Coordinates of N, CA, C and O in Angstrom, one line a residue:
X1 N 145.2 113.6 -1.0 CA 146.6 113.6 -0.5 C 147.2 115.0 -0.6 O 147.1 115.7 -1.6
X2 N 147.8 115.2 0.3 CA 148.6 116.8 0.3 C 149.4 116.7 0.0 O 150.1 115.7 0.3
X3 N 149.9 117.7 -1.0 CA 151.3 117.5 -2.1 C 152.5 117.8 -1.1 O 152.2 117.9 0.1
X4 N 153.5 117.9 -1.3 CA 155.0 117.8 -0.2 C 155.6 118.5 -1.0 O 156.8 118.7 -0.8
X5 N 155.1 119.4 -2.4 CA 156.3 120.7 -2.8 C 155.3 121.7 -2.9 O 154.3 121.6 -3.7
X6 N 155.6 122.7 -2.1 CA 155.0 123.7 -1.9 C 155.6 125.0 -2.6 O 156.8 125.2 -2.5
X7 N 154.7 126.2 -3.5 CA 156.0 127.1 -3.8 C 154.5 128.0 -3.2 O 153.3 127.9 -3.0
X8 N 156.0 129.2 -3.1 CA 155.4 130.3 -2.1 C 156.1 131.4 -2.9 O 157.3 131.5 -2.9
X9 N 155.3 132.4 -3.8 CA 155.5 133.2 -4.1 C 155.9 134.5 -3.6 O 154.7 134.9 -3.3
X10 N 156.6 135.4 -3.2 CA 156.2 136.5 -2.1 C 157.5 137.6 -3.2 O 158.5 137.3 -3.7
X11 N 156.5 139.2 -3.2 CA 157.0 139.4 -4.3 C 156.7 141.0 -3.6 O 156.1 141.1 -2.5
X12 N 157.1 142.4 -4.3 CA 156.2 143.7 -3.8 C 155.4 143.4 -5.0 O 155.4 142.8 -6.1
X13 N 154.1 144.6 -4.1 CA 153.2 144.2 -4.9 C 152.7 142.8 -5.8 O 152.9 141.6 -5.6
X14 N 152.1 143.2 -6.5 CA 151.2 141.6 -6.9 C 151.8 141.1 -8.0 O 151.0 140.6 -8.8
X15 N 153.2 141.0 -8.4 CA 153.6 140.2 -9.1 C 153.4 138.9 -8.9 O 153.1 138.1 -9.8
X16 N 153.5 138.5 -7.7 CA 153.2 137.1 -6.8 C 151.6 136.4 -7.4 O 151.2 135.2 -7.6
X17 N 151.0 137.5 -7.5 CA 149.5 137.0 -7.8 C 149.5 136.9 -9.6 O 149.2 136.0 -10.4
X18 N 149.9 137.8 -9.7 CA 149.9 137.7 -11.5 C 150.8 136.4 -12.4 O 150.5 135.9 -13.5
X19 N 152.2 136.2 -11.4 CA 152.4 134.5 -12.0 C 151.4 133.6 -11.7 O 151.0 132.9 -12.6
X20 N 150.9 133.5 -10.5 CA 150.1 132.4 -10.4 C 148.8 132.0 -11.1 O 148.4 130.9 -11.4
X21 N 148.4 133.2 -11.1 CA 147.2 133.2 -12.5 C 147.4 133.1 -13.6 O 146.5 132.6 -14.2
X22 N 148.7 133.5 -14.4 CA 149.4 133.0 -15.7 C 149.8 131.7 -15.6 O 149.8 131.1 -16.7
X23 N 150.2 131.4 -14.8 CA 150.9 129.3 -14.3 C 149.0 128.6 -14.8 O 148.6 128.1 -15.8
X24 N 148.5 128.9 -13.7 CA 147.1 128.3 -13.6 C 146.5 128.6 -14.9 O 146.1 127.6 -15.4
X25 N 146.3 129.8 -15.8 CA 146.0 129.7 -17.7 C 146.9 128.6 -17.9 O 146.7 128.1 -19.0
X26 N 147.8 128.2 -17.4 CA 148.5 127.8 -18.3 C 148.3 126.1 -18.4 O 148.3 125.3 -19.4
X27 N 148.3 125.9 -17.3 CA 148.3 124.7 -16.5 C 147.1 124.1 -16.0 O 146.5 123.1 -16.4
X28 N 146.9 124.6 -15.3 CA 145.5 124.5 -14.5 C 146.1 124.8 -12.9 O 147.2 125.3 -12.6
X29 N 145.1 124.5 -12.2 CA 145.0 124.5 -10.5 C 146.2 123.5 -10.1 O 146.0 122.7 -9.1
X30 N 147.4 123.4 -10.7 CA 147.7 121.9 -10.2 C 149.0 122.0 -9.3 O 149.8 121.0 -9.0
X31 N 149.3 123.4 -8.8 CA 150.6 123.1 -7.8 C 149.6 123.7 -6.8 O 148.5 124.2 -7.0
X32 N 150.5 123.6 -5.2 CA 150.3 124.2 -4.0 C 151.3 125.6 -4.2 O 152.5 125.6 -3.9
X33 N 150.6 126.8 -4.8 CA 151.2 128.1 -4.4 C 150.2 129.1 -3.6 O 149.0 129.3 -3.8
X34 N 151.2 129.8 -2.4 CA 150.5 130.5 -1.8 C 151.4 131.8 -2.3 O 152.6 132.0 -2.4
X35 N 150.2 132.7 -2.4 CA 151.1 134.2 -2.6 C 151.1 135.1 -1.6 O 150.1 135.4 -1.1
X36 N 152.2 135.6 -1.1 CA 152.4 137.1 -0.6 C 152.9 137.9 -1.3 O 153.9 137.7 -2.1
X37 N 152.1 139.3 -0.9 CA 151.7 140.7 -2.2 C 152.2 141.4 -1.2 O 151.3 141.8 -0.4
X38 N 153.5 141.8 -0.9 CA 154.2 142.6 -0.1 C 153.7 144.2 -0.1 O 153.7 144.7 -1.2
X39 N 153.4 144.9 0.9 CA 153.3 146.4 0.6 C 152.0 146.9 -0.3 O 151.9 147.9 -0.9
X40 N 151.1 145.9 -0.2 CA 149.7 146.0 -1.1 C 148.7 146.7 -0.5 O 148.0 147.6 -1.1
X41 N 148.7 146.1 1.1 CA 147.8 147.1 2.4 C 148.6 147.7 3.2 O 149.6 147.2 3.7
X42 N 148.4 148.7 3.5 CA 149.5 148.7 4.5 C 149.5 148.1 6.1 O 150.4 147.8 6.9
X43 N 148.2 147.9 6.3 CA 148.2 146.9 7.7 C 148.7 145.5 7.3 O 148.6 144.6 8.2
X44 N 149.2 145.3 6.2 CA 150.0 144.0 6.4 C 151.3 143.9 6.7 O 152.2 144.7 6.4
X45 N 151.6 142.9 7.3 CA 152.5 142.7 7.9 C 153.8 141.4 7.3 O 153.8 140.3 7.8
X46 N 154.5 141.6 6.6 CA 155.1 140.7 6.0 C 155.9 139.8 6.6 O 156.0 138.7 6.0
X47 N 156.7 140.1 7.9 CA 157.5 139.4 8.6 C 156.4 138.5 9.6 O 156.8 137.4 9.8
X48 N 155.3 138.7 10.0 CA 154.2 137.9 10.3 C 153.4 137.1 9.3 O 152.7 136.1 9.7
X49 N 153.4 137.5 8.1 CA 153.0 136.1 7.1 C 153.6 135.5 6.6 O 153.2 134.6 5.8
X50 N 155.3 135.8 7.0 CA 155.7 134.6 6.9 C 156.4 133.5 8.1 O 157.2 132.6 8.0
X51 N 155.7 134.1 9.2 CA 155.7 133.3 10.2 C 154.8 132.2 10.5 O 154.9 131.1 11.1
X52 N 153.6 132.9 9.7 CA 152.4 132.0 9.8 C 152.4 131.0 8.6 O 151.5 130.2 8.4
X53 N 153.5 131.1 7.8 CA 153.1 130.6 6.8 C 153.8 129.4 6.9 O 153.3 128.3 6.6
X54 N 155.2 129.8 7.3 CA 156.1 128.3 7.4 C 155.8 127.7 9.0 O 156.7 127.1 9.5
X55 N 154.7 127.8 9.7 CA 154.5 127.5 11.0 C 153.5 126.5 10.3 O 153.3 125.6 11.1
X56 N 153.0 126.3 9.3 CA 152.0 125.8 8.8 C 153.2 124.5 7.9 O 152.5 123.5 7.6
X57 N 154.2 124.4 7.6 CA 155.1 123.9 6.5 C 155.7 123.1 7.4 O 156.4 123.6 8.3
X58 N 155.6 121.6 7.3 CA 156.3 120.5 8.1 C 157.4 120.2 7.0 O 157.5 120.6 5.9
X59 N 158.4 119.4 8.0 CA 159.6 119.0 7.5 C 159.3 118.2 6.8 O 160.2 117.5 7.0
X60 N 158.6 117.6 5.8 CA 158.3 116.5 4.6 C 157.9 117.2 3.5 O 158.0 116.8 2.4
X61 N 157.4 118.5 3.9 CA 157.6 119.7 2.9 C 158.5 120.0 2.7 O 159.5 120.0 3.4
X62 N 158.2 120.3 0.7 CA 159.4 121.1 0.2 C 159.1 122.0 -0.2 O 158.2 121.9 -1.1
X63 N 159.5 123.4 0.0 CA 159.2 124.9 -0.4 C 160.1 125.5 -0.9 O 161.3 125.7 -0.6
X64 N 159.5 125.7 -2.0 CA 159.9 126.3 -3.6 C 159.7 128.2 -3.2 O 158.8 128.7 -3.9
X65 N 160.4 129.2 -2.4 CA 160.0 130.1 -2.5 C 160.9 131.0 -3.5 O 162.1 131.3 -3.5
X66 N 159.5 131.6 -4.5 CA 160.6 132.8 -5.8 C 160.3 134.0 -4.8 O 159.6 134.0 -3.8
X67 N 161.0 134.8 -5.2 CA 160.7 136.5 -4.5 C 161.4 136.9 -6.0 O 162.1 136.2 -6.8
X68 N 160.8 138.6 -6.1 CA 161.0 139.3 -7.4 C 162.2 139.9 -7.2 O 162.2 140.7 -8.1
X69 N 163.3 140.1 -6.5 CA 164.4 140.6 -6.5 C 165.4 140.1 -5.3 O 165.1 140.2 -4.1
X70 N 166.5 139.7 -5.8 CA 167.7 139.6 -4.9 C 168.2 140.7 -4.3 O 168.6 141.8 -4.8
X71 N 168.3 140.3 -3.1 CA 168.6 141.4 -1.9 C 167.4 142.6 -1.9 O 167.6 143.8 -1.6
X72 N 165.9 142.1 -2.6 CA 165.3 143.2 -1.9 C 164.7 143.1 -0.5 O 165.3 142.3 0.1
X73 N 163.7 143.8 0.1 CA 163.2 143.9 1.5 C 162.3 142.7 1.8 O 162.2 142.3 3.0
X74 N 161.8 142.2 0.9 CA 160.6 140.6 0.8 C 161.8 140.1 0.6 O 162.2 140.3 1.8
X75 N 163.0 139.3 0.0 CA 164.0 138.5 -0.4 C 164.8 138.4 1.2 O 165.2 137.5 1.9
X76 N 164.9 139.5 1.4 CA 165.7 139.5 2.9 C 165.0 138.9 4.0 O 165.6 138.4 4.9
X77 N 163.4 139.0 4.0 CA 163.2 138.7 5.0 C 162.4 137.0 5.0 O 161.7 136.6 5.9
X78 N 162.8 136.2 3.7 CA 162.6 135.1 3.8 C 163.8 134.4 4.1 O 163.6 133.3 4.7
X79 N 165.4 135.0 3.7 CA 166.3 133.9 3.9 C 166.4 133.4 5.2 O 166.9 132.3 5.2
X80 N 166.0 133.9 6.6 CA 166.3 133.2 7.4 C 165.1 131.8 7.4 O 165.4 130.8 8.0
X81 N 164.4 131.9 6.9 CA 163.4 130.7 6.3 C 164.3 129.5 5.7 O 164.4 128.4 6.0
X82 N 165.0 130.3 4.5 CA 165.4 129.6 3.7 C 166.7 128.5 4.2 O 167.0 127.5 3.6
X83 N 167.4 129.0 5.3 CA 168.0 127.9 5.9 C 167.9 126.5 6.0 O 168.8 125.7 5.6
X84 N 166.7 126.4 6.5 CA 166.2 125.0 6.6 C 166.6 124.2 5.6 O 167.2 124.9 4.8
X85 N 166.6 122.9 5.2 CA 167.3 121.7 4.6 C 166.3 121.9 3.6 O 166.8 122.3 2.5
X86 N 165.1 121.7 3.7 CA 163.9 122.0 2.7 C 163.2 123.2 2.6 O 162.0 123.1 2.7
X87 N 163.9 124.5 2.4 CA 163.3 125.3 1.5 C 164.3 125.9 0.7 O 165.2 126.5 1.4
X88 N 164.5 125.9 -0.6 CA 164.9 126.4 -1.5 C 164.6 128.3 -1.9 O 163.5 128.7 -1.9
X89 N 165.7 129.0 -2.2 CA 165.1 130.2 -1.8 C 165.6 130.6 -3.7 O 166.7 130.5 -4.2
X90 N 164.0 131.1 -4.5 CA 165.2 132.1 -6.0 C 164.9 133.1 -5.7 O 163.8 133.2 -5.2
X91 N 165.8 134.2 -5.9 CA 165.2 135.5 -6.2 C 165.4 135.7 -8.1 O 166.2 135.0 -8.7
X92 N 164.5 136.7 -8.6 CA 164.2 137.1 -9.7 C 163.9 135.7 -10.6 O 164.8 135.2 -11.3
X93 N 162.9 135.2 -10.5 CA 162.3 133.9 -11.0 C 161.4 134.5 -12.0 O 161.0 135.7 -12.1
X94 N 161.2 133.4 -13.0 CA 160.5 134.0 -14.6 C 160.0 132.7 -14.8 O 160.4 131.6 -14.4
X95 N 158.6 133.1 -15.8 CA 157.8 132.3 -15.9 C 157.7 130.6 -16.5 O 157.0 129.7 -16.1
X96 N 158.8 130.7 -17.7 CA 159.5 129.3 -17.5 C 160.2 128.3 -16.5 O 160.3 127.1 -16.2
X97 N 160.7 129.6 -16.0 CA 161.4 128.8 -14.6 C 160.1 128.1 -13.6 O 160.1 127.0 -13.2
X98 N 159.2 129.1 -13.4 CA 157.6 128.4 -12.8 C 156.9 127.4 -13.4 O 156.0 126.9 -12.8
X99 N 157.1 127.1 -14.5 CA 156.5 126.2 -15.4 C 157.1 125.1 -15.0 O 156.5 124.5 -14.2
X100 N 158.0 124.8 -15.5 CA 159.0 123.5 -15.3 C 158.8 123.0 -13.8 O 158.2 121.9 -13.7
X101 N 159.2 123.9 -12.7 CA 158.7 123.6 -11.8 C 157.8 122.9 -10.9 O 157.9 122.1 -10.1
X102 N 156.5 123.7 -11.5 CA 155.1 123.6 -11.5 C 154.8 122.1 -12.1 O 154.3 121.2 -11.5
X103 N 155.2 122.1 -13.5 CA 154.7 120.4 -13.9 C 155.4 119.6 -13.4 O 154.9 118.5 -13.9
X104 N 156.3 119.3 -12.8 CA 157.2 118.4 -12.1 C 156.5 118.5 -10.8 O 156.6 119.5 -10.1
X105 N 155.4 117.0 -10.3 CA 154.9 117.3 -9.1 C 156.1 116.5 -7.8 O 156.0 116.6 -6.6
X106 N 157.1 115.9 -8.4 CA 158.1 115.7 -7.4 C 159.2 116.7 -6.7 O 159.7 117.8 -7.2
X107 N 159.2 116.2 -5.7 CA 160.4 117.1 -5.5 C 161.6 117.1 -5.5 O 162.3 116.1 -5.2
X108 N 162.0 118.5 -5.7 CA 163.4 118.3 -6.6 C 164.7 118.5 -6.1 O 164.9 119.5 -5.4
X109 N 165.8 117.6 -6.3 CA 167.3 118.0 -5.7 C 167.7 119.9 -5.8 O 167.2 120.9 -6.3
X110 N 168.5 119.7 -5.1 CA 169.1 121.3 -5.4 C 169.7 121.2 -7.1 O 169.3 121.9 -8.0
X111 N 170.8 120.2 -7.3 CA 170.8 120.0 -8.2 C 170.2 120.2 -9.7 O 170.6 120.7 -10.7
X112 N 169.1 119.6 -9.4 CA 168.0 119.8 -10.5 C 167.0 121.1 -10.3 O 166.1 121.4 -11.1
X113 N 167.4 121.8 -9.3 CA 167.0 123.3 -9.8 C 168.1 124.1 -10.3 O 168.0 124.9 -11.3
X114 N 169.0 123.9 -9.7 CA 170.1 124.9 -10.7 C 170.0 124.5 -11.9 O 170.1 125.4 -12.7
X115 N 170.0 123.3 -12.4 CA 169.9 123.1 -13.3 C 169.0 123.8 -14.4 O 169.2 124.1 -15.6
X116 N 167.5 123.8 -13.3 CA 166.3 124.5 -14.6 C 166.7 126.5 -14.5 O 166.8 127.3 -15.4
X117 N 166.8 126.5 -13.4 CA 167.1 128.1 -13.4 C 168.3 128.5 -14.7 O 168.3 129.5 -15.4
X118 N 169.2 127.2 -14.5 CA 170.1 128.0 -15.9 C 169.2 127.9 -17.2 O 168.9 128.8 -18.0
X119 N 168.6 126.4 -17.4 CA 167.4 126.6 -18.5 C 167.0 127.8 -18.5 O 167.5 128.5 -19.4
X120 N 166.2 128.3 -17.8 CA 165.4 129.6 -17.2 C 166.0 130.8 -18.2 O 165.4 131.4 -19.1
X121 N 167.2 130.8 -17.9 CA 167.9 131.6 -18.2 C 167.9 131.4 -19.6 O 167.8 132.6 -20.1
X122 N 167.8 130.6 -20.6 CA 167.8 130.8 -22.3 C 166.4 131.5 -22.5 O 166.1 131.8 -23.7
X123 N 165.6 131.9 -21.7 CA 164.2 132.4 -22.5 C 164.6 133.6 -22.4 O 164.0 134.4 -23.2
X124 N 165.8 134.4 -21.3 CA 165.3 136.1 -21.7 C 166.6 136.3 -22.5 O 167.7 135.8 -22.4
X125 N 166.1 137.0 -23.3 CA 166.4 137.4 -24.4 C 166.1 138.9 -25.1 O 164.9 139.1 -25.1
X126 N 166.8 139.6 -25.7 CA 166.4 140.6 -26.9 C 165.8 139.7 -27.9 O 166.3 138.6 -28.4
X127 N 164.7 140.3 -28.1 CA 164.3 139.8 -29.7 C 164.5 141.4 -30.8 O 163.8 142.4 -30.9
X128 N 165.6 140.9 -31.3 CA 166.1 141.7 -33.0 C 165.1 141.8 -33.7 O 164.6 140.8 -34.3
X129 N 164.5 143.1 -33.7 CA 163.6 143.0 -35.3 C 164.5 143.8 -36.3 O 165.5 144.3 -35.9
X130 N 164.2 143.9 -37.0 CA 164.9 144.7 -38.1 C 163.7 146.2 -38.2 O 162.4 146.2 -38.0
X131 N 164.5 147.3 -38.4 CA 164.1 148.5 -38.4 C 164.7 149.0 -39.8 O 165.6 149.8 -39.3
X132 N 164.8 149.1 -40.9 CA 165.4 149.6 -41.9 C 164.0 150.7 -42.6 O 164.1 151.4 -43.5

């Protein structure tokens, strides 16, 4: 059966690839993520994979897309995506926030993601060591 929450990572460079390989150590193989590695080749075309990508995403789909920075050049050019009723758009997403996510194979209210993103938010942190 094909899962109905989809997350789509799309990031510069391969940050996109390096959460998903840390999710999958972590987890296993068990969500639907597809990555885009923004600016990696230069014959790639970013506003064309993500044409192809939600051309492929029916309305019973739910898409979970992180991008690595708000208001950058990958972030801007998914929000007209993110319109739609079912795609959810974060920018600057961290690897707890993918976790939670990820093990939760339902899909989730808006609600209950703001919810985990503020979670999200207790893991960064300074860690204090003492220097004396």
């Amino acid at each position: 059966m094909k899962k109905l929450k989809k997350f789509l990572f799309a990031t510069h460079g391969t940050l996109a690839t390096g959460m998903k390989s840390t999710l999958e150590l972590l987890i296993g193989n068990t969500a639907d993520i597809t990555c885009l590695t923004a600016y990696v080749n230069p014959e790639d075309n970013v506003d064309e994979q993500l044409k192809v990508y939600f051309s492929e995403v029916s309305d019973e789909d739910q898409v979970i897309v992180c991008t690595d920075l708000m208001g950058g050049s990958v972030n801007q050019k998914v929000v007209p995506y993110a319109q739609k009723e079912n795609v959810f758009l974060i920018a600057g997403f961290n690897l707890p926030l993918i976790l939670e996510l990820a093990m939760n194979e339902d899909k989730v209210t808006k609600e209950e993601l703001l919810d985990s993103i503020a979670v999200s938010y207790t893991h960064l942190r300074a860690h204090e060591t003492r220097h004396d």
